[in-house]
């Protein structure tokens, strides 16, 4: 064990520098707080926001008359009865303000005749989705928020800081213990309020559209600090992730906006339309929601009618070269660099893990059940119920981030800073820089691949009791194989140690997903049980996960049913 | 259709004491240098230090290294069936192996 760890102190600590974390930091700073924004990766680069290429759903009424209550109705309908209506309302009602503020900050929403352009994405009753051309929504949002943060001049930022555990003092979160990746040293951060903005868990799956830091660490941090998770069984699979040919320099979910614009056709291995066999005839339009499209493609593959790499074809061959050029812009050249000419060939697509509807349970102020701990963005559960509506993720990041920043600042404003005791901290410090040399190291990289394979095969789009039980047994085994301490001693960019710390979180989160999925004996939205194929009215309830000691519990709980007045 | 690239990779925590190690990486045409580095971490040496987040989208811009002396993104440079020399950026402080301090000083946790 080394000497005293480095210390940092702040009013508001924001963990995760994606859209939600950056907006939260800005809002808390506006309220006059000292803010420390940290990320395990680099600031404003590593989260999911920067990868979002699609659209932002918001009832601006720029394209046609709209009202947040229409957006709310669509959100709740997509959520298949499980949305936390308080959170869904917040998302829809405050979305226009945040999108307006982003506009004022110069994000560059695509415009038509001077007003913000909006298109109709699947599941929306009208043109409601704003975007930044060309497939540049996420990078523009990230860049804008980074600029605003830099302009404020008062927000401290620190990348390469991976939080290993939250510090809990007398039942309240009082900061975090982190591993500084660039040195391998531990850092103790004291904070009056802490906001988790760590994103989702899609890295748990073999096929995903995630960045490497979407391993669900926020869920594990929240659980170990005493917070509850809600609806962990609902993982959204994005139906038309890029599968083949190998395409580099592009996000695998890139095809969706082009389907909106051009109505790309989904075809099976025999180049025939097939979605009508699964209850939806698209006839060239793009109206299939994500859960139905995933189902249709996977069933077609199962029946032996898939494309060569095990997916479906997506074809734009009905479009003229001119139409393609207008819709794809400079992306045409990037495709050409990958030897893809859409006028001549169809690409192959298949479902990939994309987003997590479940997550940390919070109230309308983004407060968890643990005082001092707040959450924002994808790490929050409940707003999207059993299936997220297209375009709601960025809106949620901005709205929930702003709200969390405001609430955390209010807490910090009334709290006296308290001395941070050091009791109970040793076990986490040992994980960060304890010396475990002489112990046989597990191959964390291999264990991780194994976990991703099991999650994909057994906790993926189609589930059964048998598969889920098998997965849980594997995860329990894996927890034993991991052992008590990570490999190696302290050094810079120690990836085996980081992999181990990630797996410590991932096995816990994977168990929460599998356990909740095993208990939910029905099919609803993104949770499809082949042994319980029908939706059951009895299951119009949430499930809550929490830790009691080392034991993970998943219990059912009545819906959050607050009435929503319009 | 598997080819093999020889990745000659600079390893070390100090510029003066570093050394090159060469690894053979099987690949299919179209794969990126980052694909090769990630394969190495799972199958050959988990301690190889590389920096990346988004894996494939070229959105995070974190995987910048030098390939044959030229700065590239590892996620968009393609593997080729030849010896490819990979080194950390020469104009940034070294962290370890292929990882350098690429964030502006105000966004680093150290210094």
XYZ file of C-alpha atoms in Angstrom:
677
model
C 0.000 0.000 0.000
C 1.268 3.405 -0.945
C 1.406 6.716 0.888
C -1.588 9.050 1.352
C -3.745 9.274 -1.791
C -4.225 12.532 -3.649
C -7.142 14.647 -2.421
C -9.621 16.829 -4.266
C -12.580 18.788 -2.921
C -15.635 20.238 -4.620
C -19.250 21.241 -4.068
C -20.630 19.176 -6.949
C -18.861 16.177 -8.437
C -20.091 15.086 -11.869
C -18.993 11.608 -12.957
C -19.110 11.238 -16.722
C -18.583 13.938 -19.340
C -21.175 13.036 -21.960
C -24.227 15.174 -22.725
C -25.919 14.685 -19.340
C -22.769 15.217 -17.283
C -21.696 18.318 -19.177
C -25.152 19.928 -18.980
C -25.275 19.105 -15.256
C -21.873 20.706 -14.723
C -22.929 23.859 -16.575
C -26.162 24.149 -14.601
C -24.478 23.600 -11.220
C -21.829 26.184 -12.102
C -24.553 28.661 -13.110
C -26.019 28.198 -9.632
C -22.706 29.358 -8.207
C -21.214 26.006 -7.172
C -17.673 24.794 -7.449
C -17.909 21.918 -9.922
C -15.511 19.094 -10.715
C -16.328 17.204 -13.926
C -14.488 13.927 -14.313
C -14.445 11.117 -16.859
C -12.645 7.791 -17.125
C -11.893 8.767 -20.688
C -11.225 12.277 -21.996
C -13.610 15.147 -21.290
C -16.501 15.292 -23.754
C -15.147 12.570 -25.998
C -15.750 9.135 -24.600
C -19.446 8.917 -23.775
C -22.385 7.857 -25.922
C -23.446 11.404 -26.791
C -20.535 12.006 -29.129
C -21.530 8.870 -31.033
C -25.181 9.746 -31.464
C -25.655 10.284 -35.159
C -29.378 10.441 -35.162
C -32.060 12.824 -34.091
C -33.349 14.621 -31.042
C -37.068 14.325 -30.316
C -38.580 17.535 -29.021
C -41.999 19.201 -29.370
C -40.836 22.490 -30.854
C -43.715 22.763 -33.265
C -41.349 24.200 -35.853
C -42.318 21.814 -38.648
C -45.980 21.442 -37.739
C -48.043 22.306 -34.641
C -46.969 20.209 -31.649
C -47.221 20.185 -27.863
C -45.172 18.328 -25.265
C -48.227 16.270 -24.344
C -48.248 14.671 -27.829
C -44.579 13.763 -27.410
C -45.442 12.406 -23.964
C -48.246 10.231 -25.384
C -45.875 8.746 -27.964
C -43.178 8.147 -25.334
C -45.602 6.371 -23.013
C -47.041 4.302 -25.865
C -43.543 3.180 -26.917
C -42.788 2.325 -23.274
C -45.520 -0.344 -23.336
C -47.162 0.764 -20.116
C -44.067 0.907 -17.933
C -42.852 4.498 -18.232
C -42.292 6.472 -15.078
C -44.707 9.197 -16.156
C -43.138 11.822 -13.950
C -39.778 11.389 -15.663
C -41.329 10.989 -19.120
C -43.237 14.218 -18.626
C -40.122 16.055 -17.516
C -38.287 14.859 -20.622
C -41.040 15.961 -22.974
C -41.999 19.202 -21.246
C -38.518 20.645 -20.710
C -37.024 19.290 -23.932
C -37.885 22.414 -25.974
C -36.114 24.696 -23.453
C -32.907 22.674 -23.536
C -32.952 22.329 -27.313
C -33.522 26.075 -27.531
C -30.599 26.733 -25.231
C -28.391 24.430 -27.320
C -29.509 26.398 -30.373
C -28.506 29.661 -28.718
C -25.140 28.113 -27.858
C -24.605 27.466 -31.553
C -25.085 23.722 -31.934
C -26.280 24.234 -35.510
C -29.580 22.348 -35.769
C -30.377 21.760 -39.449
C -32.740 24.489 -40.668
C -35.375 24.810 -43.331
C -36.561 28.305 -44.320
C -34.919 29.697 -41.211
C -36.688 27.446 -38.689
C -35.343 24.261 -37.125
C -36.029 21.313 -39.450
C -37.881 18.370 -37.907
C -38.506 14.930 -39.375
C -40.768 12.068 -38.400
C -38.958 9.147 -36.781
C -40.690 5.797 -36.119
C -43.144 5.900 -33.208
C -43.735 9.662 -33.407
C -47.127 10.954 -34.541
C -45.615 13.951 -36.325
C -42.409 15.610 -37.468
C -40.642 16.113 -34.137
C -37.011 15.131 -34.576
C -34.299 17.770 -34.961
C -30.778 16.915 -36.136
C -27.415 18.290 -37.216
C -26.277 17.380 -40.732
C -24.734 15.115 -41.821
C -25.216 12.464 -39.152
C -23.432 14.880 -36.854
C -25.967 15.413 -34.053
C -23.952 13.860 -31.207
C -20.557 15.323 -32.075
C -22.144 18.786 -32.433
C -23.935 18.476 -29.075
C -20.718 17.332 -27.355
C -18.612 20.027 -28.923
C -21.102 22.755 -28.033
C -21.312 21.716 -24.392
C -17.517 21.489 -24.159
C -17.225 25.027 -25.518
C -19.773 26.341 -23.024
C -17.901 24.626 -20.193
C -14.646 26.180 -21.326
C -16.311 29.587 -21.594
C -17.628 29.437 -18.014
C -14.030 29.138 -16.908
C -15.020 27.895 -13.449
C -15.679 24.214 -14.032
C -12.672 22.073 -13.170
C -12.197 19.106 -15.487
C -10.211 15.924 -15.090
C -10.033 13.100 -17.594
C -8.447 9.651 -17.101
C -10.149 9.359 -13.698
C -12.062 6.121 -13.229
C -14.333 6.041 -10.170
C -13.990 2.732 -8.345
C -16.458 3.351 -5.512
C -18.576 6.126 -4.104
C -17.741 7.207 -0.558
C -20.675 6.713 1.807
C -20.578 8.440 5.204
C -23.499 7.881 7.606
C -25.735 6.726 4.769
C -24.986 9.728 2.540
C -22.740 9.893 -0.502
C -19.824 12.212 0.283
C -17.666 11.849 -2.820
C -15.768 9.166 -4.676
C -12.585 7.132 -4.779
C -10.996 7.055 -8.192
C -8.104 5.498 -10.051
C -6.042 8.030 -11.963
C -5.305 6.051 -15.110
C -2.389 8.185 -16.246
C -0.426 7.422 -13.070
C -2.109 4.393 -11.494
C -2.577 6.383 -8.285
C -5.710 6.637 -6.122
C -7.560 9.943 -5.753
C -10.017 10.805 -2.980
C -12.678 13.309 -4.018
C -14.821 14.954 -1.333
C -18.107 16.365 -2.646
C -21.282 17.762 -1.104
C -23.285 16.356 -3.995
C -22.387 13.693 -6.550
C -24.035 13.196 -9.939
C -23.726 9.905 -11.800
C -23.769 10.544 -15.548
C -21.939 7.420 -16.633
C -24.238 6.214 -19.409
C -25.530 2.741 -20.125
C -24.387 -0.857 -20.238
C -24.296 -1.907 -23.862
C -20.641 -2.930 -23.661
C -21.912 -5.975 -21.784
C -23.037 -7.362 -25.144
C -20.926 -8.949 -27.852
C -22.668 -6.998 -30.578
C -23.065 -3.408 -29.485
C -22.933 0.170 -30.635
C -21.194 1.218 -27.438
C -18.012 2.998 -26.676
C -15.574 1.085 -24.482
C -16.708 2.935 -21.389
C -20.374 1.954 -21.511
C -19.826 -1.009 -19.210
C -22.589 -0.129 -16.754
C -20.210 1.118 -14.059
C -22.713 3.739 -12.851
C -25.263 1.035 -12.033
C -22.698 -0.875 -9.984
C -21.517 2.279 -8.178
C -25.142 3.147 -7.357
C -25.943 -0.360 -6.103
C -22.899 -0.511 -3.844
C -23.734 2.948 -2.434
C -27.226 1.749 -1.493
C -29.322 3.103 -4.380
C -31.987 1.155 -6.245
C -32.089 0.225 -9.912
C -35.329 -0.034 -11.854
C -36.364 -2.238 -14.813
C -32.911 -3.632 -15.541
C -34.305 -6.296 -17.910
C -35.069 -3.752 -20.640
C -32.132 -3.466 -23.028
C -32.874 -1.896 -26.384
C -31.521 -3.697 -29.403
C -31.075 -1.476 -32.395
C -32.383 -3.470 -35.352
C -30.206 -2.327 -38.221
C -26.680 -2.073 -36.853
C -24.068 -2.350 -39.583
C -22.907 -5.956 -40.043
C -21.023 -6.276 -43.352
C -18.918 -5.472 -45.292
C -16.339 -4.240 -42.749
C -16.942 -0.517 -42.380
C -14.487 1.568 -40.395
C -14.625 5.164 -39.254
C -18.408 4.991 -38.940
C -20.738 4.269 -36.064
C -22.577 0.959 -36.695
C -25.949 2.645 -36.148
C -25.347 5.101 -38.985
C -28.009 3.735 -41.347
C -31.059 4.877 -39.452
C -31.184 8.550 -40.484
C -30.875 7.492 -44.093
C -33.797 5.177 -43.675
C -35.814 8.172 -42.447
C -34.781 10.264 -45.385
C -34.840 7.691 -48.173
C -36.871 4.749 -46.894
C -34.155 2.095 -47.285
C -35.640 -1.371 -47.869
C -35.079 -4.305 -45.526
C -34.654 -7.542 -47.500
C -33.872 -11.111 -46.527
C -31.122 -13.367 -47.900
C -33.218 -13.994 -51.017
C -33.564 -10.205 -51.499
C -37.282 -10.326 -50.617
C -39.237 -7.978 -48.355
C -40.105 -9.832 -45.152
C -41.287 -7.453 -42.451
C -44.930 -7.923 -43.482
C -44.671 -11.540 -42.280
C -44.150 -10.140 -38.783
C -47.165 -7.895 -38.741
C -45.927 -4.736 -40.357
C -46.018 -3.908 -44.009
C -43.685 -0.991 -44.498
C -44.294 -0.646 -48.240
C -41.171 1.418 -48.635
C -41.883 3.738 -45.725
C -40.029 3.474 -42.443
C -42.517 2.909 -39.686
C -41.327 -0.220 -37.910
C -40.446 0.361 -34.220
C -37.162 -0.997 -32.935
C -38.460 -3.976 -30.991
C -40.571 -5.225 -33.924
C -37.772 -4.764 -36.450
C -35.317 -6.653 -34.219
C -37.833 -9.475 -33.875
C -38.453 -9.669 -37.605
C -34.767 -9.787 -38.552
C -33.782 -12.344 -35.930
C -36.701 -14.632 -36.762
C -35.876 -14.445 -40.445
C -32.263 -15.431 -39.713
C -33.452 -18.244 -37.442
C -35.614 -19.569 -40.283
C -32.515 -19.798 -42.494
C -33.445 -16.789 -44.612
C -30.801 -14.367 -43.341
C -28.063 -12.578 -45.256
C -24.620 -14.267 -45.529
C -23.286 -12.817 -42.240
C -26.453 -13.558 -40.285
C -28.595 -10.454 -40.666
C -30.717 -8.793 -43.323
C -29.939 -6.660 -46.354
C -30.572 -2.956 -46.299
C -30.922 -1.611 -49.817
C -30.981 1.917 -51.164
C -30.811 0.700 -54.764
C -34.241 2.214 -55.457
C -32.668 5.653 -55.002
C -30.956 7.635 -57.714
C -27.347 8.676 -57.421
C -28.570 12.234 -57.041
C -30.945 11.377 -54.168
C -28.181 9.454 -52.389
C -25.739 12.316 -52.780
C -28.286 14.814 -51.418
C -29.106 12.696 -48.385
C -25.668 11.310 -47.560
C -23.500 14.305 -48.463
C -19.843 13.722 -47.612
C -20.724 10.314 -46.146
C -20.835 8.989 -49.723
C -17.064 9.459 -49.910
C -16.499 7.741 -46.571
C -18.544 4.813 -47.853
C -16.555 4.785 -51.087
C -13.353 4.539 -49.019
C -14.848 1.344 -47.595
C -15.674 0.095 -51.121
C -19.406 0.578 -50.641
C -21.434 1.981 -53.551
C -25.083 2.056 -52.539
C -26.323 2.346 -56.103
C -24.816 -1.071 -56.827
C -24.941 -3.042 -53.580
C -27.015 -3.540 -50.477
C -25.272 -3.654 -47.085
C -25.933 -6.227 -44.362
C -27.436 -5.144 -41.048
C -28.363 -6.937 -37.817
C -29.589 -6.075 -34.324
C -27.019 -4.769 -31.835
C -27.275 -3.685 -28.190
C -27.865 0.046 -28.296
C -29.417 1.585 -25.200
C -30.604 0.671 -21.729
C -34.081 1.688 -20.596
C -33.469 0.473 -17.046
C -31.152 2.159 -14.591
C -30.787 4.111 -11.389
C -34.108 4.979 -9.784
C -34.551 8.693 -9.202
C -37.386 11.100 -8.492
C -38.268 14.121 -10.631
C -35.337 15.997 -9.058
C -32.893 13.252 -10.171
C -32.365 12.338 -6.522
C -31.666 8.650 -5.745
C -32.789 7.157 -2.459
C -29.293 7.876 -1.061
C -28.855 11.503 0.058
C -26.054 13.223 -1.836
C -26.349 10.943 -4.866
C -28.032 12.088 -8.072
C -28.149 10.611 -11.568
C -28.729 11.945 -15.088
C -28.918 10.681 -18.646
C -28.956 7.077 -19.790
C -27.858 5.820 -16.364
C -31.325 6.856 -15.097
C -34.024 4.212 -15.434
C -37.754 4.435 -15.918
C -38.459 7.364 -18.236
C -38.615 5.132 -21.302
C -40.349 2.098 -19.813
C -40.004 -1.112 -21.799
C -38.846 0.488 -25.041
C -37.347 3.869 -25.838
C -38.795 6.049 -28.526
C -36.380 7.074 -31.226
C -34.814 10.477 -30.500
C -35.443 10.542 -26.747
C -31.884 9.739 -25.595
C -30.222 13.108 -26.229
C -33.292 14.961 -24.997
C -33.173 12.908 -21.816
C -29.441 13.581 -21.399
C -29.911 17.343 -21.663
C -33.107 17.670 -19.612
C -32.079 15.279 -16.836
C -28.557 16.709 -16.779
C -29.861 20.220 -16.308
C -32.262 19.113 -13.578
C -29.606 17.085 -11.742
C -27.170 19.999 -11.863
C -29.800 22.291 -10.381
C -30.795 19.887 -7.577
C -27.217 18.988 -6.701
C -26.346 22.684 -6.514
C -29.273 23.288 -4.168
C -28.010 20.574 -1.830
C -24.435 21.832 -1.978
C -25.657 25.348 -1.230
C -27.148 24.393 2.109
C -24.567 21.838 3.198
C -21.610 22.618 5.367
C -18.572 20.837 4.181
C -17.868 17.930 6.443
C -14.545 16.340 7.149
C -14.311 13.116 5.193
C -13.473 10.284 7.565
C -11.184 7.635 6.161
C -12.874 4.639 7.770
C -14.174 1.940 5.449
C -12.024 3.174 2.612
C -9.242 0.584 2.755
C -10.950 -2.179 0.719
C -11.477 0.163 -2.253
C -7.975 1.629 -1.982
C -6.622 -1.917 -2.115
C -8.453 -2.399 -5.430
C -6.879 0.759 -6.812
C -3.263 0.289 -5.880
C -2.954 -2.743 -3.630
C -0.100 -5.083 -4.422
C -1.352 -8.479 -5.450
C 1.883 -9.646 -7.042
C 2.584 -13.284 -6.517
C -1.086 -14.069 -7.080
C -2.043 -15.754 -10.315
C -3.789 -13.139 -12.434
C -7.011 -14.027 -14.232
C -7.165 -13.095 -17.911
C -9.697 -10.289 -17.615
C -9.824 -9.709 -21.371
C -10.835 -13.299 -21.981
C -13.380 -13.254 -19.144
C -14.870 -10.104 -20.621
C -15.263 -11.670 -24.060
C -16.902 -14.642 -22.433
C -19.327 -12.422 -20.547
C -20.218 -10.494 -23.701
C -20.896 -13.743 -25.537
C -23.121 -15.061 -22.750
C -25.029 -11.775 -22.537
C -25.601 -11.808 -26.292
C -26.633 -15.448 -26.569
C -28.537 -15.934 -23.310
C -29.629 -12.467 -22.117
C -30.092 -10.985 -25.603
C -33.138 -10.110 -27.698
C -34.813 -13.501 -27.109
C -34.787 -15.061 -23.687
C -35.915 -18.266 -21.990
C -35.822 -19.547 -18.437
C -33.167 -22.051 -19.451
C -30.881 -19.486 -21.098
C -31.231 -16.948 -18.280
C -30.565 -19.526 -15.551
C -27.500 -20.713 -17.436
C -26.252 -17.129 -17.758
C -26.699 -16.465 -14.044
C -24.698 -19.591 -13.197
C -21.904 -18.431 -15.532
C -21.837 -14.963 -13.970
C -21.614 -16.426 -10.473
C -18.693 -18.562 -11.639
C -17.077 -15.536 -13.169
C -17.372 -13.600 -9.925
C -15.445 -16.405 -8.201
C -12.794 -16.463 -10.951
C -12.257 -12.738 -10.601
C -11.166 -13.140 -7.002
C -10.754 -10.440 -4.411
C -7.990 -8.323 -5.919
C -6.966 -7.147 -9.377
C -3.636 -8.161 -10.938
C -0.384 -6.174 -10.842
C 0.935 -3.252 -8.822
C 0.664 0.449 -9.485
C 1.666 1.785 -12.875
C 0.496 4.108 -15.596
C -2.355 3.004 -17.868
C -2.614 -0.384 -16.217
C -5.265 -1.922 -18.460
C -5.342 -5.374 -16.798
C -6.265 -3.612 -13.563
C -8.868 -1.484 -15.357
C -10.332 -4.569 -17.052
C -10.571 -6.244 -13.669
C -12.312 -3.229 -12.128
C -14.681 -3.114 -15.117
C -15.484 -6.797 -14.727
C -16.156 -6.309 -11.029
C -18.900 -3.896 -12.093
C -20.025 -5.791 -15.171
C -20.651 -9.103 -13.400
C -22.856 -7.313 -10.866
C -24.798 -5.427 -13.527
C -25.102 -8.527 -15.741
C -26.603 -10.419 -12.806
C -29.125 -7.608 -12.254
C -30.206 -7.739 -15.919
C -30.412 -11.545 -16.057
C -32.185 -11.865 -12.696
C -34.813 -9.258 -13.607
C -35.272 -10.875 -17.026
C -35.700 -14.312 -15.455
C -38.361 -13.037 -13.074
C -40.393 -11.182 -15.702
C -42.432 -14.060 -17.137
C -43.965 -12.200 -20.059
C -42.879 -10.447 -23.232
C -43.057 -6.663 -23.329
C -41.202 -4.158 -25.471
C -37.502 -4.925 -25.555
C -37.867 -7.880 -23.181
C -38.915 -10.914 -25.225
C -39.364 -14.308 -23.560
C -39.765 -17.167 -25.998
C -41.307 -19.253 -23.216
C -43.761 -16.447 -22.325
C -44.455 -14.827 -25.692
C -47.493 -12.758 -24.646
C -47.789 -9.507 -22.776
C -49.406 -10.045 -19.385
C -51.546 -7.419 -17.652
C -50.272 -8.681 -14.287
C -46.800 -7.595 -15.267
C -47.660 -3.950 -15.692
C -45.293 -3.348 -12.788
C -41.667 -2.342 -12.307
C -38.863 -4.368 -10.798
C -36.374 -2.859 -8.385
C -32.863 -4.185 -7.750
C -30.741 -3.428 -4.709
C -27.867 -4.888 -2.746
C -28.133 -6.141 0.784
C -24.626 -6.969 1.861
C -23.241 -8.865 -1.118
C -26.628 -10.282 -2.052
C -28.466 -8.837 -5.047
C -32.241 -8.681 -4.712
C -34.783 -8.013 -7.456
C -38.328 -7.299 -6.268
C -41.454 -6.234 -8.090
C -42.978 -2.886 -7.273
C -46.165 -1.056 -8.310
C -45.801 1.471 -11.110
C -44.958 5.062 -10.391
C -48.475 6.294 -11.092
C -48.528 9.987 -10.383
C -51.214 11.661 -12.433
C -49.936 13.867 -15.173
C -51.824 17.085 -15.671
C -51.462 18.878 -18.955
C -9.241 -14.887 -46.459
C -6.996 -14.278 -43.463
C -3.865 -12.172 -43.876
C -1.188 -11.492 -41.294
C 0.206 -8.103 -40.277
C 3.471 -7.724 -38.373
C 2.854 -5.006 -35.820
C 6.135 -3.581 -34.537
C 4.992 -1.772 -31.410
C 6.933 0.600 -29.153
C 6.624 -0.458 -25.507
C 7.713 1.306 -22.363
C 7.046 4.032 -19.805
C 10.086 6.212 -20.631
C 11.268 7.384 -24.024
C 14.887 6.460 -23.237
C 14.320 2.917 -22.032
C 11.541 1.807 -24.389
C 11.897 -1.034 -26.879
C 10.080 -2.451 -29.878
C 8.162 -5.707 -29.771
C 6.804 -7.357 -32.887
C 3.578 -9.335 -32.984
C 1.807 -11.219 -35.742
C -1.853 -10.327 -36.062
C -4.257 -12.261 -38.294
C -6.855 -10.071 -39.993
C -9.448 -9.894 -42.717
C -9.120 -7.171 -45.337
C -10.919 -4.036 -44.218
C -10.042 -4.351 -40.509
C -8.467 -1.447 -38.663
C -5.162 -1.160 -36.816
C -7.231 -0.713 -33.641
C -8.943 -4.055 -34.360
C -5.447 -5.565 -34.428
C -4.382 -3.895 -31.172
C -7.555 -5.025 -29.413
C -6.977 -8.565 -30.691
C -3.448 -8.459 -29.263
C -4.719 -7.414 -25.832
C -7.053 -10.414 -25.634
C -4.860 -13.037 -27.284
C -1.233 -12.053 -26.690
C -0.579 -9.381 -24.101
C -3.286 -7.776 -21.923
C -0.752 -5.251 -20.607
C -0.355 -3.486 -23.966
C -1.479 0.096 -23.246
C -3.676 1.767 -25.862
C -6.204 4.582 -25.559
C -9.597 4.406 -27.263
C -13.282 4.795 -26.471
C -15.602 4.618 -29.430
C -13.900 1.637 -31.129
C -15.201 2.166 -34.632
C -16.966 5.462 -35.148
C -13.952 7.794 -35.269
C -16.009 10.034 -32.986
C -13.901 10.131 -29.800
C -10.604 10.879 -31.584
C -8.691 9.265 -28.706
C -6.811 6.533 -30.567
C -4.297 8.797 -32.267
C -0.854 7.153 -32.602
C 1.941 7.178 -35.160
C 1.974 4.615 -37.957
C 5.306 4.484 -39.787
C 6.074 7.912 -38.342
C 2.792 9.564 -39.349
C -0.013 10.506 -36.953
C -3.144 8.448 -37.653
C -6.292 7.310 -35.914
C -5.836 3.612 -35.176
C -9.569 3.091 -35.809
C -9.433 4.299 -39.408
C -5.936 3.155 -40.460
C -6.239 -0.280 -42.037
C -4.223 -3.378 -41.257
C -1.984 -4.456 -44.111
C -0.055 -7.673 -44.726
C 3.341 -6.129 -44.008
C 5.415 -4.819 -41.131
C 3.677 -1.774 -39.647
C 5.570 0.307 -37.086
C 3.401 1.762 -34.317
C 4.773 4.398 -31.943
C 3.313 6.892 -29.468
C 2.900 10.502 -30.623
C 6.287 12.179 -30.414
C 4.930 15.667 -29.667
C 2.887 14.706 -26.574
C 3.997 13.584 -23.104
C 4.296 9.791 -22.946
C 2.105 7.847 -20.528
C 2.993 4.285 -21.513
C 3.339 2.184 -24.677
C 1.110 3.824 -27.313
C -0.668 6.115 -24.821
C 0.168 9.809 -24.618
C -1.355 12.809 -22.815
C -3.478 14.159 -25.646
C -5.967 16.186 -23.584
C -5.343 19.898 -23.100
C -3.600 20.520 -19.744
C -6.785 21.994 -18.221
C -8.608 18.715 -18.801
C -6.010 16.392 -17.270
C -6.303 14.987 -13.794
C -2.571 15.345 -13.216
C -0.372 18.392 -13.551
